[in-house]
Coordinates of C-alpha atoms in Angstrom, one line a residue:
Chain A
X1 CA 250.3 162.0 107.8
X2 CA 246.6 162.7 108.1
X3 CA 244.4 163.8 105.2
X4 CA 241.8 166.3 106.2
X5 CA 239.0 167.1 103.8
X6 CA 238.1 170.7 104.5
X7 CA 235.5 171.2 101.8
X8 CA 233.9 169.2 99.0
X9 CA 231.4 169.7 96.3
X10 CA 227.8 168.4 96.2
X11 CA 226.2 168.1 92.8
X12 CA 222.6 169.1 92.7
X13 CA 220.8 168.2 89.5
X14 CA 218.6 170.9 88.1
X15 CA 215.0 170.0 87.9
X16 CA 213.9 170.1 84.3
X17 CA 210.6 168.3 84.6
X18 CA 207.7 170.8 84.8
X19 CA 205.4 170.5 87.7
X20 CA 202.3 168.6 86.7
X21 CA 199.1 169.1 88.7
X22 CA 197.0 166.0 89.0
X23 CA 194.0 167.9 90.1
X24 CA 190.8 166.8 88.5
X25 CA 189.3 169.8 86.7
X26 CA 185.8 168.4 87.3
X27 CA 186.0 168.6 91.1
X28 CA 184.5 171.4 93.0
X29 CA 187.0 172.8 95.4
X30 CA 186.6 174.6 98.7
X31 CA 188.9 177.3 100.1
X32 CA 191.5 176.9 102.9
X33 CA 190.0 175.6 106.1
X34 CA 188.8 178.1 108.7
X35 CA 190.3 177.9 112.2
X36 CA 188.9 175.4 114.7
X37 CA 188.4 178.3 117.2
X38 CA 186.2 180.2 114.7
X39 CA 184.3 177.0 113.8
X40 CA 183.5 176.3 117.4
X41 CA 182.4 179.9 118.0
X42 CA 180.0 179.8 115.0
X43 CA 178.8 176.3 116.0
X44 CA 177.8 177.6 119.5
X45 CA 176.2 180.7 118.0
X46 CA 174.2 178.6 115.6
X47 CA 172.9 176.3 118.3
X48 CA 172.0 179.3 120.6
X49 CA 170.3 181.2 117.8
X50 CA 168.3 178.2 116.6
X51 CA 166.9 177.8 120.1
X52 CA 166.3 181.5 120.4
X53 CA 164.5 181.9 117.1
X54 CA 162.6 178.6 117.2
X55 CA 164.3 177.3 114.1
X56 CA 165.9 174.0 113.2
X57 CA 168.9 172.8 111.3
X58 CA 168.6 171.2 107.9
X59 CA 167.8 167.5 107.7
X60 CA 171.1 167.2 105.8
X61 CA 173.7 168.2 108.4
X62 CA 176.2 168.6 105.6
X63 CA 174.5 171.8 104.6
X64 CA 174.6 173.1 108.1
X65 CA 178.3 172.2 108.5
X66 CA 179.4 173.9 105.3
X67 CA 177.5 177.1 106.2
X68 CA 179.0 177.1 109.7
X69 CA 182.4 176.7 108.2
X70 CA 181.7 179.5 105.7
X71 CA 180.7 181.8 108.5
X72 CA 183.9 180.8 110.4
X73 CA 186.0 181.5 107.3
X74 CA 184.5 185.0 106.9
X75 CA 185.1 185.6 110.6
X76 CA 188.7 184.7 110.2
X77 CA 189.3 186.7 107.0
X78 CA 186.9 189.6 107.4
X79 CA 186.4 189.8 111.2
X80 CA 182.7 189.2 111.0
X81 CA 180.5 186.2 110.0
X82 CA 179.3 187.5 106.7
X83 CA 176.7 185.4 104.9
X84 CA 178.6 182.8 102.8
X85 CA 175.7 182.2 100.4
X86 CA 175.8 185.6 98.7
X87 CA 178.0 187.3 96.1
X88 CA 179.6 190.6 97.1
X89 CA 181.3 193.2 95.1
X90 CA 183.1 194.5 98.2
X91 CA 183.1 192.1 101.2
X92 CA 184.7 194.6 103.5
X93 CA 182.1 197.2 102.8
X94 CA 179.3 194.7 103.4
X95 CA 180.8 193.8 106.8
X96 CA 180.9 197.5 107.7
X97 CA 177.2 197.9 106.6
X98 CA 176.2 194.9 108.7
X99 CA 173.1 193.9 106.7
X100 CA 174.4 190.5 105.7
X101 CA 176.3 189.7 108.9
X102 CA 174.9 186.6 110.5
X103 CA 172.1 186.7 111.7
X104 CA 171.2 188.8 108.7
X105 CA 168.4 191.3 108.6
X106 CA 166.0 189.0 106.7
X107 CA 166.6 186.3 109.3
X108 CA 166.1 188.7 112.2
X109 CA 163.0 190.3 110.8
X110 CA 161.2 187.5 108.9
X111 CA 163.1 184.3 109.8
X112 CA 164.3 183.9 106.2
X113 CA 167.6 182.2 106.0
X114 CA 168.8 181.8 102.4
X115 CA 171.7 179.6 103.6
X116 CA 169.3 177.0 105.1
X117 CA 171.1 177.2 108.4
X118 CA 168.1 178.3 110.4
X119 CA 164.9 176.7 109.0
X120 CA 161.3 177.2 110.3
X121 CA 159.5 173.9 111.2
X122 CA 157.2 174.2 108.2
X123 CA 160.2 174.2 105.8
X124 CA 160.5 171.0 103.7
X125 CA 164.2 170.7 104.4
X126 CA 163.9 171.3 108.2
X127 CA 165.1 168.6 110.5
X128 CA 164.1 168.3 114.2
X129 CA 167.5 169.1 115.7
X130 CA 168.9 172.4 117.1
X131 CA 172.3 171.0 118.0
X132 CA 175.3 170.0 116.0
X133 CA 178.6 168.7 117.3
X134 CA 182.1 169.7 116.2
X135 CA 182.7 166.1 115.2
X136 CA 179.6 166.1 113.0
X137 CA 180.9 169.3 111.3
X138 CA 184.3 167.7 110.7
X139 CA 182.8 164.4 109.6
X140 CA 180.3 165.9 107.1
X141 CA 182.9 168.2 105.6
X142 CA 185.8 165.7 105.6
X143 CA 185.2 164.8 101.9
X144 CA 185.1 168.4 100.8
Chain B
X1 CA 250.2 164.3 103.5
X2 CA 248.9 167.6 102.5
X3 CA 245.3 168.5 103.1
X4 CA 243.1 168.7 100.0
X5 CA 239.8 170.2 98.9
X6 CA 237.5 169.7 96.0
X7 CA 235.7 172.6 94.5
X8 CA 234.1 173.4 91.2
X9 CA 233.0 176.5 89.3
X10 CA 230.0 174.7 87.9
X11 CA 226.8 176.6 88.8
X12 CA 225.0 173.3 89.7
X13 CA 227.5 172.5 92.4
X14 CA 227.0 173.8 95.9
X15 CA 229.9 173.9 98.4
X16 CA 229.2 172.1 101.7
X17 CA 231.3 172.4 104.8
X18 CA 232.1 169.8 107.4
X19 CA 231.5 171.2 110.8
X20 CA 232.5 169.8 114.1
X21 CA 229.4 169.5 116.3
X22 CA 231.2 170.3 119.5
X23 CA 232.0 173.7 118.2
X24 CA 228.5 174.4 116.9
X25 CA 226.0 175.7 119.4
X26 CA 222.9 175.0 117.4
X27 CA 223.7 171.4 116.5
X28 CA 224.4 170.4 120.0
X29 CA 220.7 171.1 120.9
X30 CA 219.6 168.6 118.3
X31 CA 222.2 166.0 119.2
X32 CA 219.9 164.4 121.8
X33 CA 218.0 162.8 118.9
X34 CA 221.0 160.5 118.3
X35 CA 222.2 157.8 120.7
X36 CA 225.8 158.8 119.8
X37 CA 226.9 162.2 118.6
X38 CA 227.7 162.0 114.9
X39 CA 231.4 162.6 114.0
X40 CA 230.5 165.5 111.8
X41 CA 227.5 167.5 110.5
X42 CA 227.0 168.5 106.9
X43 CA 225.4 171.9 106.4
X44 CA 224.9 173.9 103.3
X45 CA 226.2 177.4 103.9
X46 CA 223.4 179.1 101.9
X47 CA 220.6 177.4 103.8
X48 CA 219.3 178.2 107.3
X49 CA 219.9 175.5 110.0
X50 CA 216.2 175.4 110.8
X51 CA 213.0 177.0 109.6
X52 CA 212.5 180.4 111.2
X53 CA 208.8 180.0 111.0
X54 CA 206.8 176.7 110.9
X55 CA 205.7 175.6 107.4
X56 CA 202.0 176.0 107.4
X57 CA 200.1 175.0 104.2
X58 CA 196.4 175.6 103.8
X59 CA 194.4 172.5 103.6
X60 CA 192.9 172.7 100.2
X61 CA 190.0 170.3 100.2
X62 CA 187.7 169.2 97.5
X63 CA 184.4 167.5 97.1
X64 CA 185.2 163.9 96.2
X65 CA 181.8 163.9 94.6
X66 CA 182.7 164.6 91.0
X67 CA 180.2 166.8 89.3
X68 CA 179.0 166.1 85.7
X69 CA 178.7 169.8 85.1
X70 CA 181.8 171.4 83.6
X71 CA 183.5 174.3 85.4
X72 CA 183.5 177.4 83.2
X73 CA 185.5 180.6 83.5
X74 CA 185.3 184.0 81.9
X75 CA 187.7 182.9 79.1
X76 CA 185.5 180.0 78.1
X77 CA 182.2 181.7 78.7
X78 CA 181.5 182.9 75.1
X79 CA 182.4 179.6 73.4
X80 CA 180.8 177.3 76.0
X81 CA 177.6 179.2 76.7
X82 CA 176.8 182.0 74.3
X83 CA 177.8 180.2 71.2
X84 CA 176.4 176.8 72.2
X85 CA 174.0 175.2 69.7
X86 CA 172.3 173.2 72.4
X87 CA 170.5 174.8 75.4
X88 CA 172.8 175.4 78.4
X89 CA 172.2 175.2 82.1
X90 CA 174.6 177.2 84.4
X91 CA 174.7 176.9 88.2
X92 CA 176.4 179.7 90.1
X93 CA 177.8 178.6 93.4
X94 CA 180.1 179.8 96.2
X95 CA 182.8 177.9 98.1
X96 CA 181.2 177.7 101.5
X97 CA 177.5 177.7 100.3
X98 CA 175.8 174.7 101.9
X99 CA 172.6 174.7 99.7
X100 CA 174.8 174.8 96.6
X101 CA 175.9 171.2 97.5
X102 CA 172.2 170.1 97.3
X103 CA 171.7 171.8 94.0
X104 CA 174.9 170.2 92.6
X105 CA 173.5 166.8 93.3
X106 CA 170.2 167.7 91.5
X107 CA 172.0 169.1 88.5
X108 CA 174.2 166.0 88.3
X109 CA 171.1 163.9 88.0
X110 CA 169.7 166.3 85.4
X111 CA 172.9 166.3 83.4
X112 CA 172.7 162.5 83.1
X113 CA 169.0 162.5 82.2
X114 CA 169.3 165.2 79.6
X115 CA 172.7 164.2 78.1
X116 CA 172.8 165.3 74.5
X117 CA 169.9 167.6 74.9
X118 CA 171.4 170.0 77.5
X119 CA 174.8 171.1 78.5
X120 CA 175.5 171.8 82.2
X121 CA 178.2 174.2 83.5
X122 CA 179.2 175.5 86.9
X123 CA 180.6 178.9 87.8
X124 CA 182.4 179.7 91.1
X125 CA 181.3 183.2 92.0
X126 CA 184.3 183.6 94.4
X127 CA 186.8 183.1 91.6
X128 CA 184.9 184.3 88.5
X129 CA 183.4 187.5 90.0
X130 CA 183.1 189.2 86.6
X131 CA 180.6 186.7 85.3
X132 CA 178.6 186.9 88.5
X133 CA 178.5 190.7 88.2
X134 CA 177.6 190.6 84.5
X135 CA 174.5 188.6 85.3
X136 CA 173.8 190.4 88.6
X137 CA 174.1 187.4 90.8
X138 CA 173.5 188.4 94.4
X139 CA 172.6 185.2 96.1
X140 CA 173.7 181.6 95.4
X141 CA 172.8 179.0 94.3
X142 CA 171.3 180.4 91.1
X143 CA 170.6 178.4 88.0
X144 CA 170.4 180.2 84.7
X145 CA 169.2 178.7 81.4
X146 CA 170.6 179.9 78.1
X147 CA 169.3 179.2 74.6
X148 CA 170.8 180.7 71.4
X149 CA 173.2 182.8 73.4
X150 CA 170.5 184.5 75.5
X151 CA 169.4 184.0 79.1
X152 CA 165.8 182.7 79.0
X153 CA 165.0 181.3 82.4
X154 CA 166.3 181.2 86.0
X155 CA 165.8 179.4 89.3
X156 CA 167.0 181.3 92.4
X157 CA 167.7 179.4 95.6
X158 CA 167.4 175.8 96.6
X159 CA 164.4 174.1 95.0
X160 CA 163.1 170.6 94.5
X161 CA 164.2 168.8 91.4
X162 CA 160.8 169.4 89.7
X163 CA 161.4 173.1 89.6
X164 CA 164.7 172.7 87.6
X165 CA 163.1 170.1 85.3
X166 CA 160.1 172.3 84.6
X167 CA 162.5 175.2 83.7
X168 CA 164.5 172.9 81.4
X169 CA 161.3 171.6 79.7
X170 CA 160.1 175.2 79.1
X171 CA 163.4 176.1 77.4
X172 CA 163.5 172.9 75.3
X173 CA 160.0 173.4 74.1
X174 CA 160.4 177.1 73.3

């Protein structure tokens, strides 16, 4: 005298409402975040190269942080820290050529860093620090 | 009493099966989450019991700092820039370009100060590559000035505000 329900039906209403994006069109958006590992590698490299070349980070650490993350992103996606402040027709070809792989040729030869990552002491934007922490990078790019 | 079942031929209905957890090997592994083993487990036959790979979504982040300059794409380029009756300032930027952030702030101030006299637009060279190639943009940030549909001035790199103001004044007076 037992009733056993072996199967039953579940009604799933079809979604008719179109997906609406609430993104503000007037907001500048960055790409997907680079890996923490690559960010740390590029952070250490930046500190070491600043000391080696006698250059300093920008007085606005936000600039430094974004560039370091850009280098890390290119390291993740391309396998090399291609300069993030240039436009390339073919990024893979540029990586193979090596001219714009950080530290780029203009930086190595003339201490000219278009990205403002490595600034000579006489530069108006140069700070007085050659170090940046991972927390500083995360903090200054948290609102991106 | 006889056993019964409810089914439907409606396409919006999905048949679910009641499974005894004691006979299911996979559900027993998750039963430790409950203080008492549930009497039955509902599972949709067409769905996997668990995700085969973890769901990883890229963190898409944005500058909370809203820019007064309007983003422009290839589709809007002609109408917004080339056919504009007022002079136009366009800043070309890249996603991970640090100096571009500094220039954005300067252009925001300029957009406010020259409201009505000048239109300001921004172009992402990572997404709108064709525009960047058309104007031979190699390094960013680059600010281009347009008047009557023609490029008439440019400021390459990160400069103090005075440089941009001087370029704008030259264009407005010409």
